[in-house]
Amino acid sequence: MRAIILSIGDELTLGQTVDTNSAWISRQLAAVGCNAVRHLTVGDAQSDIESAIRDAVPLCDFLICSGGIGPTEDDLTRQALAAVMGMELELDAAWMARLEEFFRKLNRPMSPLNSIQAMVPRGATLIENTVGTAAGITATIQASADRATSLHGVPLECRIFCMPGVPKEMKVMFTRDVLPHVQAAGGGAVILSRTLHTFGMGESNVADLLKAHGDLMQRDRNPSVGTTVSEGVVSLRLNARFPSADQAARELNATEASCRAALGDLIYGQDHQTLPAVVAGLLFEDPLARKWAPAVATAESCTGGLLAKYLTDIPGSSRYFRQGYITYQNEAKTNLIGVPAELLAEHGAVSEPVAEAMAKGAQCQSGAAFALAITGIAGPGGGTLTKPVGTVCIALASPQRVQVRTFVFSGDREMIRDRSAKMALTLLRFQLLGKPVPF
Amino acid sequence: MRAIILSIGDELTLGQTVDTNSAWISRQLAAVGCNAVRHLTVGDAQSDIESAIRDAVPLCDFLICSGGIGPTEDDLTRQALAAVMGMELELDAAWMARLEEFFRKLNRPMSPLNSIQAMVPRGATLIENTVGTAAGITATIQASADRATSLHGVPLECRIFCMPGVPKEMKVMFTRDVLPHVQAAGGGAVILSRTLHTFGMGESNVADLLKAHGDLMQRDRNPSVGTTVSEGVVSLRLNARFPSADQAARELNATEASCRAALGDLIYGQDHQTLPAVVAGLLFEDPLARKWAPAVATAESCTGGLLAKYLTDIPGSSRYFRQGYITYQNEAKTNLIGVPAELLAEHGAVSEPVAEAMAKGAQCQSGAAFALAITGIAGPGGGTLTKPVGTVCIALASPQRVQVRTFVFSGDREMIRDRSAKMALTLLRFQLLGKPVPF
């Protein structure tokens, strides 16, 4: 089953509003095994809506529209649908009575404009709106035989649903009066999805590991495995399309296991889990933790507080986070956490010995079990031939030892600072797992 | 001029990611007088991308694509474009060298997969990517004469641009290498836009002030004035549509002056200016500043480093920012910046006396001219009847005095922390302006 999602409104094509309806509808459709093959957005002009409907009908079994059925002059979806169907608009007396009743209850006069909301193309049916005045409309349209045949070899019929654009009203109507029709037509096929998150390796390196392990990213594999990158996090999207929910769940679990076998602990979490939340979880679970989780302190130079911000993103983070130092200038490194001035003079602020001294100093001053230190060149200025912009030294002081690593991150100042803080969390994560960092 | 925006990616058609690129691109296009007549989204299948390009080309002057040019097997935009053009993919030796250099600098092996990113259809041109490895591609496609003629009566030519889907990389590339072409093609009518940013008052209060001042937000006014809210910042969008650039600039300036008359210093900046950048500018300009700007120190509890992160967002921030304290637990407030334990016991950590003591302590310990302190309840837990979640005390110690204010911010943990840090910057901003806070 194929669906196209059509969103209507000048505010969308002008970019004044971000369309969140299409993503939401797509997720609901996927869950009942229906593919959204296209999202399409047009403005409020009737001719644009008409041509969008005409273009979409031969390509899909369901055309799910939202927007353009309000009472004002720029709401033209019902007129466009009538034109495509070649039908007149007719008054639906029952909905007109509902509208009059609605305004009587609110004790507000009903604007003459509102009566358009009781009009439907002949041959179409109203869909009740329990939240507002804009009833939906549904109709079945035959795709002209020649175009349809050329696509699938069979004449096509497309069921169209028009809903309000207001997300709240659309969601209620879609769930109650649209999704059941799609589900019934599908005869049970199900798509289940899962997302696995990694940090620390590039997208292509992650893809290489998945390729080496049974060619997991092969394009026509089911469940399919794809990668996306967002803010330095490389995520694997797993989609399983099967006739039954049971089979989809079983296959999805098997593919997840294969991905985990290929990437191991590089995968830090799944779906809505964030890196700070996963690290917090490890701290809370630590065998040493009784009332308090083992404490983490921070000493930050180039990240200027971002690492501590991440550590305190988590409600309840005071159980492991007591204090942090932002030692942006050399004097602060010396005065607050005792980094020897000679060390700074000899190696420079961005160096492994200084990072190590920062971590040890923060650990010692705070009494925390773990201390993370970051010193680097976030740019855009300050880079040299041997220490280019993006060079960042990160140290982790643990009860037993101090590790220090140098990374060169690419991107702008914001990206370099973000990746640095995430890498520090990653070093702590592997320490808490008791495993070596795999890159 | 007509544009179509094509977004490519299974994560979009599956609804796992909300497409924000299309809205952003539409706004940029509108600003140079180019209409986005359609947004179109398809998944990663090459056939779907091909048919989307084929459908769009006869309908527009510019086809702006994003997504599907990464290094992995599910990135198929370049292959689809080559198929539509009827051309082979060829290696671009210069970009291949850039890729090799990129990985050498990062000290990471270049995956064989990455070399696909140096391939372009014959007749197309690479667009440089200064932020990542995915170069863009641009080409001009003739719409087949029959379809084009049936639409506009003239044979059409469509310029296509393919960019990365990652918003950050896309935005840089679009601004530098796409928008200028669209603008140049536009010729006549001009839309000039300006955005003015405020922080501290709600959107409806800002709207009331604009309404009271000559009804600046009236719907059919030209230049038009509209408001948007993003991350607590209430922005005014001014759009001037006039036949000539001169007239548009003149009218835009006049409307800006009216907005400034209505809102005064509530407006902190315009267009790309951020609140931290504006505060940094004031510090750099301070009459006391010679080599060093007056120093600012921070003492943060609930914001956990976010305020210091904002202060150090700015390149060169070491001229005013030396050090900061993250005193998340009560003991840290006492040990690091000398907040008396009795004060904490008597008033609680979230109280004006404690905020004041934190600011004074940070000022004294650091020797900075100014110190900002934040203590509050970011939630979701920890609220009480008298101090609900969102209660935040903010203090500013200046050479002459200490001010302290209590705010109650709405929203989730992330929002409350963000608004708290921005409010602290706002207090400092009015202090540096030598003016009272207007709310």
Short mmCIF file of C-alpha atoms in Angstrom, two decimals, chain A:
data_model
loop_
_atom_site.label_atom_id
_atom_site.label_comp_id
_atom_site.label_asym_id
_atom_site.label_seq_id
_atom_site.Cartn_x
_atom_site.Cartn_y
_atom_site.Cartn_z
CA MET A 1 0.00 0.00 0.00
CA ARG A 2 1.23 3.43 -0.97
CA ALA A 3 0.19 6.75 0.51
CA ILE A 4 0.98 10.33 -0.40
CA ILE A 5 0.69 13.04 2.22
CA LEU A 6 -0.40 16.43 0.93
CA SER A 7 -0.06 19.49 3.18
CA ILE A 8 -1.75 22.69 2.12
CA GLY A 9 -1.01 26.23 3.24
CA ASP A 10 0.92 29.37 2.27
CA GLU A 11 2.50 29.43 5.72
CA LEU A 12 4.19 26.12 4.81
CA THR A 13 5.48 27.04 1.34
CA LEU A 14 6.60 30.43 2.68
CA GLY A 15 8.51 28.61 5.42
CA GLN A 16 6.80 30.47 8.24
CA THR A 17 5.60 27.18 9.74
CA VAL A 18 7.50 23.89 9.83
CA ASP A 19 5.27 21.01 8.69
CA THR A 20 5.18 18.48 11.52
CA ASN A 21 1.93 16.83 10.37
CA SER A 22 3.58 14.87 7.54
CA ALA A 23 6.13 13.20 9.80
CA TRP A 24 3.47 12.33 12.36
CA ILE A 25 1.10 10.89 9.73
CA SER A 26 3.98 8.92 8.15
CA ARG A 27 4.80 7.26 11.45
CA GLN A 28 1.17 6.25 11.97
CA LEU A 29 0.94 4.86 8.43
CA ALA A 30 4.23 2.96 8.73
CA ALA A 31 3.00 1.28 11.87
CA VAL A 32 0.16 -0.34 9.88
CA GLY A 33 2.38 -1.26 6.94
CA CYS A 34 1.54 1.61 4.63
CA ASN A 35 4.42 3.44 2.93
CA ALA A 36 4.33 7.20 2.59
CA VAL A 37 6.02 7.34 -0.82
CA ARG A 38 5.90 11.12 -1.02
CA HIS A 39 5.22 14.18 1.06
CA LEU A 40 3.94 17.05 -1.01
CA THR A 41 3.27 20.61 0.13
CA VAL A 42 1.53 23.37 -1.84
CA GLY A 43 0.22 26.84 -1.01
CA ASP A 44 -3.38 28.00 -0.74
CA ALA A 45 -4.01 28.68 -4.47
CA GLN A 46 -6.83 26.46 -5.74
CA SER A 47 -5.02 25.65 -9.00
CA ASP A 48 -1.96 24.45 -7.07
CA ILE A 49 -4.10 22.22 -4.85
CA GLU A 50 -5.91 20.82 -7.89
CA SER A 51 -2.73 19.95 -9.75
CA ALA A 52 -1.22 18.40 -6.61
CA ILE A 53 -4.28 16.14 -6.21
CA ARG A 54 -4.24 15.25 -9.93
CA ASP A 55 -0.52 14.41 -9.79
CA ALA A 56 -0.85 12.32 -6.64
CA VAL A 57 -3.96 10.26 -7.38
CA PRO A 58 -2.36 7.85 -9.92
CA LEU A 59 0.62 7.25 -7.64
CA CYS A 60 -1.05 6.05 -4.47
CA ASP A 61 -3.82 4.09 -2.79
CA PHE A 62 -4.41 6.76 -0.14
CA LEU A 63 -4.01 10.52 -0.45
CA ILE A 64 -3.95 12.08 3.01
CA CYS A 65 -4.46 15.86 2.91
CA SER A 66 -4.35 18.39 5.70
CA GLY A 67 -5.08 22.10 5.66
CA GLY A 68 -7.31 24.41 3.65
CA ILE A 69 -10.71 23.42 5.05
CA GLY A 70 -11.20 26.34 7.43
CA PRO A 71 -13.89 28.99 6.98
CA THR A 72 -11.86 31.80 5.39
CA GLU A 73 -11.31 32.83 1.82
CA ASP A 74 -7.89 31.26 1.59
CA ASP A 75 -9.27 27.81 2.48
CA LEU A 76 -9.81 26.18 -0.90
CA THR A 77 -9.19 22.45 -0.51
CA ARG A 78 -12.89 21.50 -0.80
CA GLN A 79 -13.25 23.59 -3.97
CA ALA A 80 -10.11 22.01 -5.45
CA LEU A 81 -11.34 18.50 -4.64
CA ALA A 82 -14.73 19.26 -6.22
CA ALA A 83 -12.99 20.49 -9.37
CA VAL A 84 -10.82 17.36 -9.63
CA MET A 85 -13.89 15.16 -9.09
CA GLY A 86 -15.88 17.25 -11.60
CA MET A 87 -18.67 17.67 -9.04
CA GLU A 88 -20.61 20.56 -7.52
CA LEU A 89 -20.47 21.45 -3.83
CA GLU A 90 -23.64 20.51 -1.93
CA LEU A 91 -24.84 21.49 1.52
CA ASP A 92 -24.69 18.78 4.18
CA ALA A 93 -27.76 19.67 6.25
CA ALA A 94 -26.77 17.53 9.25
CA TRP A 95 -23.35 19.21 9.59
CA MET A 96 -24.94 22.66 9.11
CA ALA A 97 -27.19 21.91 12.07
CA ARG A 98 -24.13 20.81 14.08
CA LEU A 99 -22.35 24.07 13.24
CA GLU A 100 -25.32 26.17 14.32
CA GLU A 101 -25.56 24.16 17.53
CA PHE A 102 -21.80 24.59 18.13
CA PHE A 103 -21.98 28.39 17.95
CA ARG A 104 -25.18 28.52 20.00
CA LYS A 105 -23.39 26.63 22.80
CA LEU A 106 -20.42 29.04 22.67
CA ASN A 107 -22.93 31.90 22.75
CA ARG A 108 -21.18 33.38 19.73
CA PRO A 109 -22.80 34.48 16.48
CA MET A 110 -22.02 32.13 13.60
CA SER A 111 -20.25 34.00 10.82
CA PRO A 112 -21.81 33.49 7.37
CA LEU A 113 -18.33 32.36 6.34
CA ASN A 114 -18.70 29.25 8.47
CA SER A 115 -21.50 27.79 6.34
CA ILE A 116 -18.94 26.86 3.65
CA GLN A 117 -17.72 24.28 6.15
CA ALA A 118 -20.95 22.32 5.64
CA MET A 119 -20.40 22.04 1.87
CA VAL A 120 -19.05 18.82 0.27
CA PRO A 121 -18.52 17.76 -3.34
CA ARG A 122 -21.37 15.50 -4.54
CA GLY A 123 -20.21 11.89 -4.10
CA ALA A 124 -17.93 12.73 -1.17
CA THR A 125 -18.66 12.21 2.53
CA LEU A 126 -18.08 14.41 5.57
CA ILE A 127 -15.81 13.21 8.38
CA GLU A 128 -16.92 14.34 11.81
CA ASN A 129 -14.69 16.78 13.71
CA THR A 130 -15.14 16.38 17.45
CA VAL A 131 -12.64 19.14 18.29
CA GLY A 132 -13.49 22.03 15.95
CA THR A 133 -15.81 23.31 13.22
CA ALA A 134 -13.86 22.00 10.21
CA ALA A 135 -15.34 18.66 9.22
CA GLY A 136 -13.13 16.44 7.08
CA ILE A 137 -14.03 15.11 3.64
CA THR A 138 -13.40 11.72 2.07
CA ALA A 139 -13.97 10.51 -1.48
CA THR A 140 -12.76 7.81 -3.85
CA ILE A 141 -11.26 8.92 -7.13
CA GLN A 142 -10.57 6.70 -10.15
CA ALA A 143 -7.22 7.40 -11.69
CA SER A 144 -7.65 7.84 -15.44
CA ALA A 145 -7.13 4.38 -16.92
CA ASP A 146 -4.17 5.15 -19.18
CA ARG A 147 -1.91 6.73 -16.53
CA ALA A 148 -2.78 4.14 -13.92
CA THR A 149 -2.16 1.22 -16.22
CA SER A 150 1.21 2.54 -17.24
CA LEU A 151 2.28 2.53 -13.60
CA HIS A 152 1.02 -0.70 -12.11
CA GLY A 153 -0.65 -2.59 -14.94
CA VAL A 154 -4.03 -2.30 -13.19
CA PRO A 155 -6.55 0.54 -13.07
CA LEU A 156 -6.09 2.46 -9.87
CA GLU A 157 -8.51 3.78 -7.35
CA CYS A 158 -7.35 6.34 -4.81
CA ARG A 159 -9.12 7.07 -1.55
CA ILE A 160 -8.63 10.70 -0.54
CA PHE A 161 -9.01 12.11 2.97
CA CYS A 162 -9.03 15.87 3.65
CA MET A 163 -8.42 16.91 7.25
CA PRO A 164 -7.85 20.21 9.12
CA GLY A 165 -4.27 21.48 9.26
CA VAL A 166 -4.36 22.21 13.00
CA PRO A 167 -2.30 19.31 14.40
CA LYS A 168 -4.57 18.73 17.37
CA GLU A 169 -7.74 18.41 15.25
CA MET A 170 -5.97 16.48 12.50
CA LYS A 171 -4.55 13.89 14.91
CA VAL A 172 -7.91 13.14 16.51
CA MET A 173 -9.63 12.82 13.13
CA PHE A 174 -6.82 10.75 11.58
CA THR A 175 -6.72 8.28 14.45
CA ARG A 176 -10.48 7.80 14.62
CA ASP A 177 -11.64 8.03 11.01
CA VAL A 178 -8.69 7.62 8.64
CA LEU A 179 -6.18 5.13 10.03
CA PRO A 180 -8.76 2.31 10.46
CA HIS A 181 -9.52 2.43 6.70
CA VAL A 182 -5.82 2.21 5.82
CA GLN A 183 -5.27 -0.61 8.28
CA ALA A 184 -8.28 -2.57 6.96
CA ALA A 185 -7.03 -2.22 3.38
CA GLY A 186 -3.59 -3.46 4.34
CA GLY A 187 -4.67 -6.85 5.58
CA GLY A 188 -2.23 -6.77 8.46
CA ALA A 189 1.25 -5.85 7.09
CA VAL A 190 3.30 -4.13 9.75
CA ILE A 191 6.41 -1.91 9.79
CA LEU A 192 8.37 -1.78 13.04
CA SER A 193 11.31 0.60 13.45
CA ARG A 194 14.20 1.00 15.87
CA THR A 195 17.11 3.44 15.98
CA LEU A 196 20.54 2.62 17.44
CA HIS A 197 22.93 5.46 18.30
CA THR A 198 26.74 5.56 18.11
CA PHE A 199 29.30 8.27 18.78
CA GLY A 200 32.97 8.45 17.96
CA MET A 201 33.37 6.92 14.49
CA GLY A 202 32.52 8.55 11.17
CA GLU A 203 29.43 7.48 9.22
CA SER A 204 31.44 5.73 6.52
CA ASN A 205 33.50 3.78 9.08
CA VAL A 206 30.32 2.63 10.77
CA ALA A 207 28.96 1.63 7.35
CA ASP A 208 32.17 -0.35 6.67
CA LEU A 209 31.72 -2.33 9.89
CA LEU A 210 28.09 -3.08 9.00
CA LYS A 211 29.12 -4.08 5.47
CA ALA A 212 31.81 -6.40 6.77
CA HIS A 213 29.27 -8.06 9.01
CA GLY A 214 26.91 -9.79 6.58
CA ASP A 215 26.35 -6.70 4.40
CA LEU A 216 23.75 -5.37 6.82
CA MET A 217 23.17 -2.15 4.84
CA GLN A 218 22.34 -3.95 1.59
CA ARG A 219 19.58 -1.94 -0.02
CA ASP A 220 16.86 -4.54 -0.44
CA ARG A 221 17.44 -6.22 2.91
CA ASN A 222 14.38 -6.62 5.16
CA PRO A 223 14.66 -5.49 7.90
CA SER A 224 16.59 -2.63 6.29
CA VAL A 225 19.49 -0.83 7.99
CA GLY A 226 20.34 2.79 7.10
CA THR A 227 22.56 5.42 8.72
CA THR A 228 21.92 9.07 9.52
CA VAL A 229 24.08 11.69 11.26
CA SER A 230 22.83 14.38 13.59
CA GLU A 231 25.09 16.56 15.75
CA GLY A 232 27.94 14.07 15.49
CA VAL A 233 25.79 11.10 16.46
CA VAL A 234 25.76 8.38 13.78
CA SER A 235 22.45 6.50 14.08
CA LEU A 236 21.32 3.24 12.51
CA ARG A 237 17.69 3.12 11.45
CA LEU A 238 16.25 -0.40 11.35
CA ASN A 239 12.91 -0.92 9.57
CA ALA A 240 11.17 -4.29 9.47
CA ARG A 241 8.22 -4.78 7.06
CA PHE A 242 6.38 -8.06 7.56
CA PRO A 243 2.87 -9.49 7.33
CA SER A 244 2.48 -9.80 11.09
CA ALA A 245 3.54 -7.82 14.13
CA ASP A 246 5.04 -10.95 15.67
CA GLN A 247 7.24 -11.67 12.70
CA ALA A 248 8.27 -8.00 12.37
CA ALA A 249 9.30 -7.90 16.04
CA ARG A 250 11.24 -11.16 15.75
CA GLU A 251 13.07 -10.06 12.59
CA LEU A 252 13.76 -6.60 14.02
CA ASN A 253 15.30 -8.13 17.14
CA ALA A 254 17.45 -10.45 15.03
CA THR A 255 18.73 -7.54 12.91
CA GLU A 256 19.38 -5.46 16.02
CA ALA A 257 21.45 -8.34 17.39
CA SER A 258 23.47 -8.43 14.14
CA CYS A 259 24.10 -4.68 14.31
CA ARG A 260 25.21 -5.01 17.91
CA ALA A 261 27.50 -7.88 16.94
CA ALA A 262 29.03 -5.68 14.23
CA LEU A 263 29.45 -2.53 16.32
CA GLY A 264 29.59 -3.77 19.91
CA ASP A 265 29.73 -1.08 22.56
CA LEU A 266 30.08 1.62 19.96
CA ILE A 267 26.26 1.59 20.18
CA TYR A 268 25.48 3.63 23.25
CA GLY A 269 21.69 3.65 23.15
CA GLN A 270 18.53 3.38 21.13
CA ASP A 271 15.49 5.44 20.10
CA HIS A 272 15.08 8.38 22.49
CA GLN A 273 18.12 7.64 24.68
CA THR A 274 20.69 10.44 24.75
CA LEU A 275 24.40 10.06 25.51
CA PRO A 276 24.15 12.04 28.78
CA ALA A 277 21.18 9.89 29.85
CA VAL A 278 23.10 6.68 29.12
CA VAL A 279 26.15 7.88 31.08
CA ALA A 280 23.88 8.93 33.94
CA GLY A 281 22.31 5.48 33.85
CA LEU A 282 25.73 3.83 34.18
CA LEU A 283 26.62 6.11 37.10
CA PHE A 284 23.33 5.36 38.84
CA GLU A 285 23.88 1.62 38.29
CA ASP A 286 27.49 1.62 39.42
CA PRO A 287 28.07 -1.12 41.98
CA LEU A 288 29.68 1.43 44.29
CA ALA A 289 26.53 3.57 44.24
CA ARG A 290 24.42 3.52 47.37
CA LYS A 291 22.57 6.73 48.08
CA TRP A 292 25.00 8.65 45.88
CA ALA A 293 26.32 7.57 42.50
CA PRO A 294 30.08 7.97 42.06
CA ALA A 295 30.72 11.68 41.64
CA VAL A 296 31.96 13.26 38.43
CA ALA A 297 33.68 16.63 38.35
CA THR A 298 34.58 18.68 35.29
CA ALA A 299 37.35 21.07 34.31
CA GLU A 300 36.64 22.78 31.02
CA SER A 301 38.55 25.18 28.90
CA CYS A 302 37.39 25.39 25.26
CA THR A 303 33.95 23.85 25.93
CA GLY A 304 33.26 26.59 28.49
CA GLY A 305 30.68 24.67 30.53
CA LEU A 306 29.05 22.57 27.82
CA LEU A 307 30.23 19.25 29.26
CA ALA A 308 28.81 20.14 32.68
CA LYS A 309 25.62 21.30 30.97
CA TYR A 310 25.30 17.85 29.33
CA LEU A 311 25.99 16.07 32.62
CA THR A 312 23.26 18.14 34.30
CA ASP A 313 20.73 17.69 31.47
CA ILE A 314 19.45 14.73 33.44
CA PRO A 315 16.92 15.22 36.24
CA GLY A 316 18.52 13.90 39.43
CA SER A 317 22.04 14.65 38.18
CA SER A 318 22.92 16.13 41.58
CA ARG A 319 23.33 12.50 42.66
CA TYR A 320 26.59 12.35 40.66
CA PHE A 321 27.44 15.94 39.79
CA ARG A 322 28.54 18.25 42.62
CA GLN A 323 30.72 20.84 40.99
CA GLY A 324 32.61 21.89 37.91
CA TYR A 325 35.35 24.33 37.00
CA ILE A 326 35.45 26.47 33.92
CA THR A 327 39.10 27.44 33.61
CA TYR A 328 39.06 29.40 30.43
CA GLN A 329 42.28 31.33 30.94
CA ASN A 330 45.66 29.93 32.01
CA GLU A 331 45.61 31.76 35.36
CA ALA A 332 42.28 30.11 36.20
CA LYS A 333 43.78 26.68 35.45
CA THR A 334 46.54 27.39 37.93
CA ASN A 335 44.50 29.18 40.61
CA LEU A 336 41.40 26.98 40.67
CA ILE A 337 42.73 23.49 40.00
CA GLY A 338 46.46 23.82 40.52
CA VAL A 339 47.81 23.28 37.01
CA PRO A 340 51.52 24.19 37.36
CA ALA A 341 52.37 27.40 35.49
CA GLU A 342 55.55 25.73 34.22
CA LEU A 343 53.52 22.96 32.59
CA LEU A 344 51.44 25.57 30.77
CA ALA A 345 54.55 27.44 29.70
CA GLU A 346 56.35 24.31 28.54
CA HIS A 347 53.59 22.45 26.66
CA GLY A 348 50.95 25.12 26.00
CA ALA A 349 47.39 25.11 27.30
CA VAL A 350 46.26 22.66 24.62
CA SER A 351 48.43 19.66 25.46
CA GLU A 352 48.07 16.23 27.00
CA PRO A 353 50.11 17.08 30.13
CA VAL A 354 47.87 20.10 30.83
CA ALA A 355 44.66 18.11 30.22
CA GLU A 356 45.97 15.46 32.61
CA ALA A 357 46.84 18.06 35.25
CA MET A 358 43.40 19.65 34.88
CA ALA A 359 41.66 16.30 35.42
CA LYS A 360 43.84 15.43 38.41
CA GLY A 361 43.36 18.91 39.88
CA ALA A 362 39.58 18.80 39.50
CA GLN A 363 39.49 15.30 40.98
CA CYS A 364 41.62 16.32 43.92
CA GLN A 365 39.81 19.64 44.61
CA SER A 366 36.34 18.14 44.36
CA GLY A 367 36.93 14.77 45.92
CA ALA A 368 34.99 13.22 43.03
CA ALA A 369 35.71 9.66 41.90
CA PHE A 370 35.97 10.76 38.28
CA ALA A 371 37.06 14.02 36.72
CA LEU A 372 36.87 14.95 33.05
CA ALA A 373 39.03 17.72 31.59
CA ILE A 374 38.87 19.32 28.16
CA THR A 375 41.34 21.78 26.65
CA GLY A 376 41.41 22.57 22.94
CA ILE A 377 41.23 25.01 20.08
CA ALA A 378 37.59 25.60 19.15
CA GLY A 379 38.45 28.24 16.59
CA PRO A 380 37.93 29.99 14.34
CA GLY A 381 41.25 31.58 15.40
CA GLY A 382 44.12 30.16 17.41
CA GLY A 383 45.15 27.24 15.22
CA THR A 384 48.76 26.52 14.29
CA LEU A 385 50.46 24.12 11.90
CA THR A 386 51.06 21.53 14.60
CA LYS A 387 47.86 22.23 16.53
CA PRO A 388 45.19 23.08 13.97
CA VAL A 389 41.72 24.36 14.91
CA GLY A 390 39.79 21.37 16.21
CA THR A 391 42.71 19.93 18.23
CA VAL A 392 41.30 18.93 21.60
CA CYS A 393 42.95 17.07 24.50
CA ILE A 394 40.60 15.19 26.79
CA ALA A 395 41.62 13.58 30.07
CA LEU A 396 39.71 11.31 32.41
CA ALA A 397 40.95 10.86 35.98
CA SER A 398 39.56 7.70 37.58
CA PRO A 399 40.29 6.33 41.03
CA GLN A 400 43.00 4.07 39.51
CA ARG A 401 44.53 6.06 36.66
CA VAL A 402 44.44 9.05 34.33
CA GLN A 403 43.85 8.55 30.61
CA VAL A 404 44.44 11.30 28.09
CA ARG A 405 43.68 11.42 24.37
CA THR A 406 44.09 14.01 21.62
CA PHE A 407 41.43 14.38 18.92
CA VAL A 408 41.12 16.61 15.87
CA PHE A 409 37.47 17.48 15.28
CA SER A 410 36.22 19.08 12.09
CA GLY A 411 33.52 21.70 11.73
CA ASP A 412 32.88 25.14 13.17
CA ARG A 413 33.34 26.37 16.74
CA GLU A 414 29.91 25.12 17.84
CA MET A 415 30.52 21.67 16.33
CA ILE A 416 34.03 21.31 17.77
CA ARG A 417 32.79 22.22 21.25
CA ASP A 418 29.86 19.82 20.96
CA ARG A 419 31.96 16.89 19.72
CA SER A 420 34.55 17.54 22.46
CA ALA A 421 31.95 17.35 25.22
CA LYS A 422 30.37 14.24 23.69
CA MET A 423 33.77 12.59 23.36
CA ALA A 424 34.49 13.28 27.04
CA LEU A 425 31.19 11.60 27.94
CA THR A 426 32.17 8.71 25.68
CA LEU A 427 35.52 8.20 27.44
CA LEU A 428 33.68 8.14 30.78
CA ARG A 429 31.13 5.72 29.35
CA PHE A 430 33.79 3.18 28.34
CA GLN A 431 35.52 3.63 31.70
CA LEU A 432 32.24 2.82 33.49
CA LEU A 433 31.69 -0.16 31.18
CA GLY A 434 35.22 -1.33 32.08
CA LYS A 435 36.09 -1.63 28.37
CA PRO A 436 38.69 -0.06 26.09
CA VAL A 437 37.62 2.76 23.78
CA PRO A 438 37.18 1.03 20.38
CA PHE A 439 38.65 3.83 18.23
#
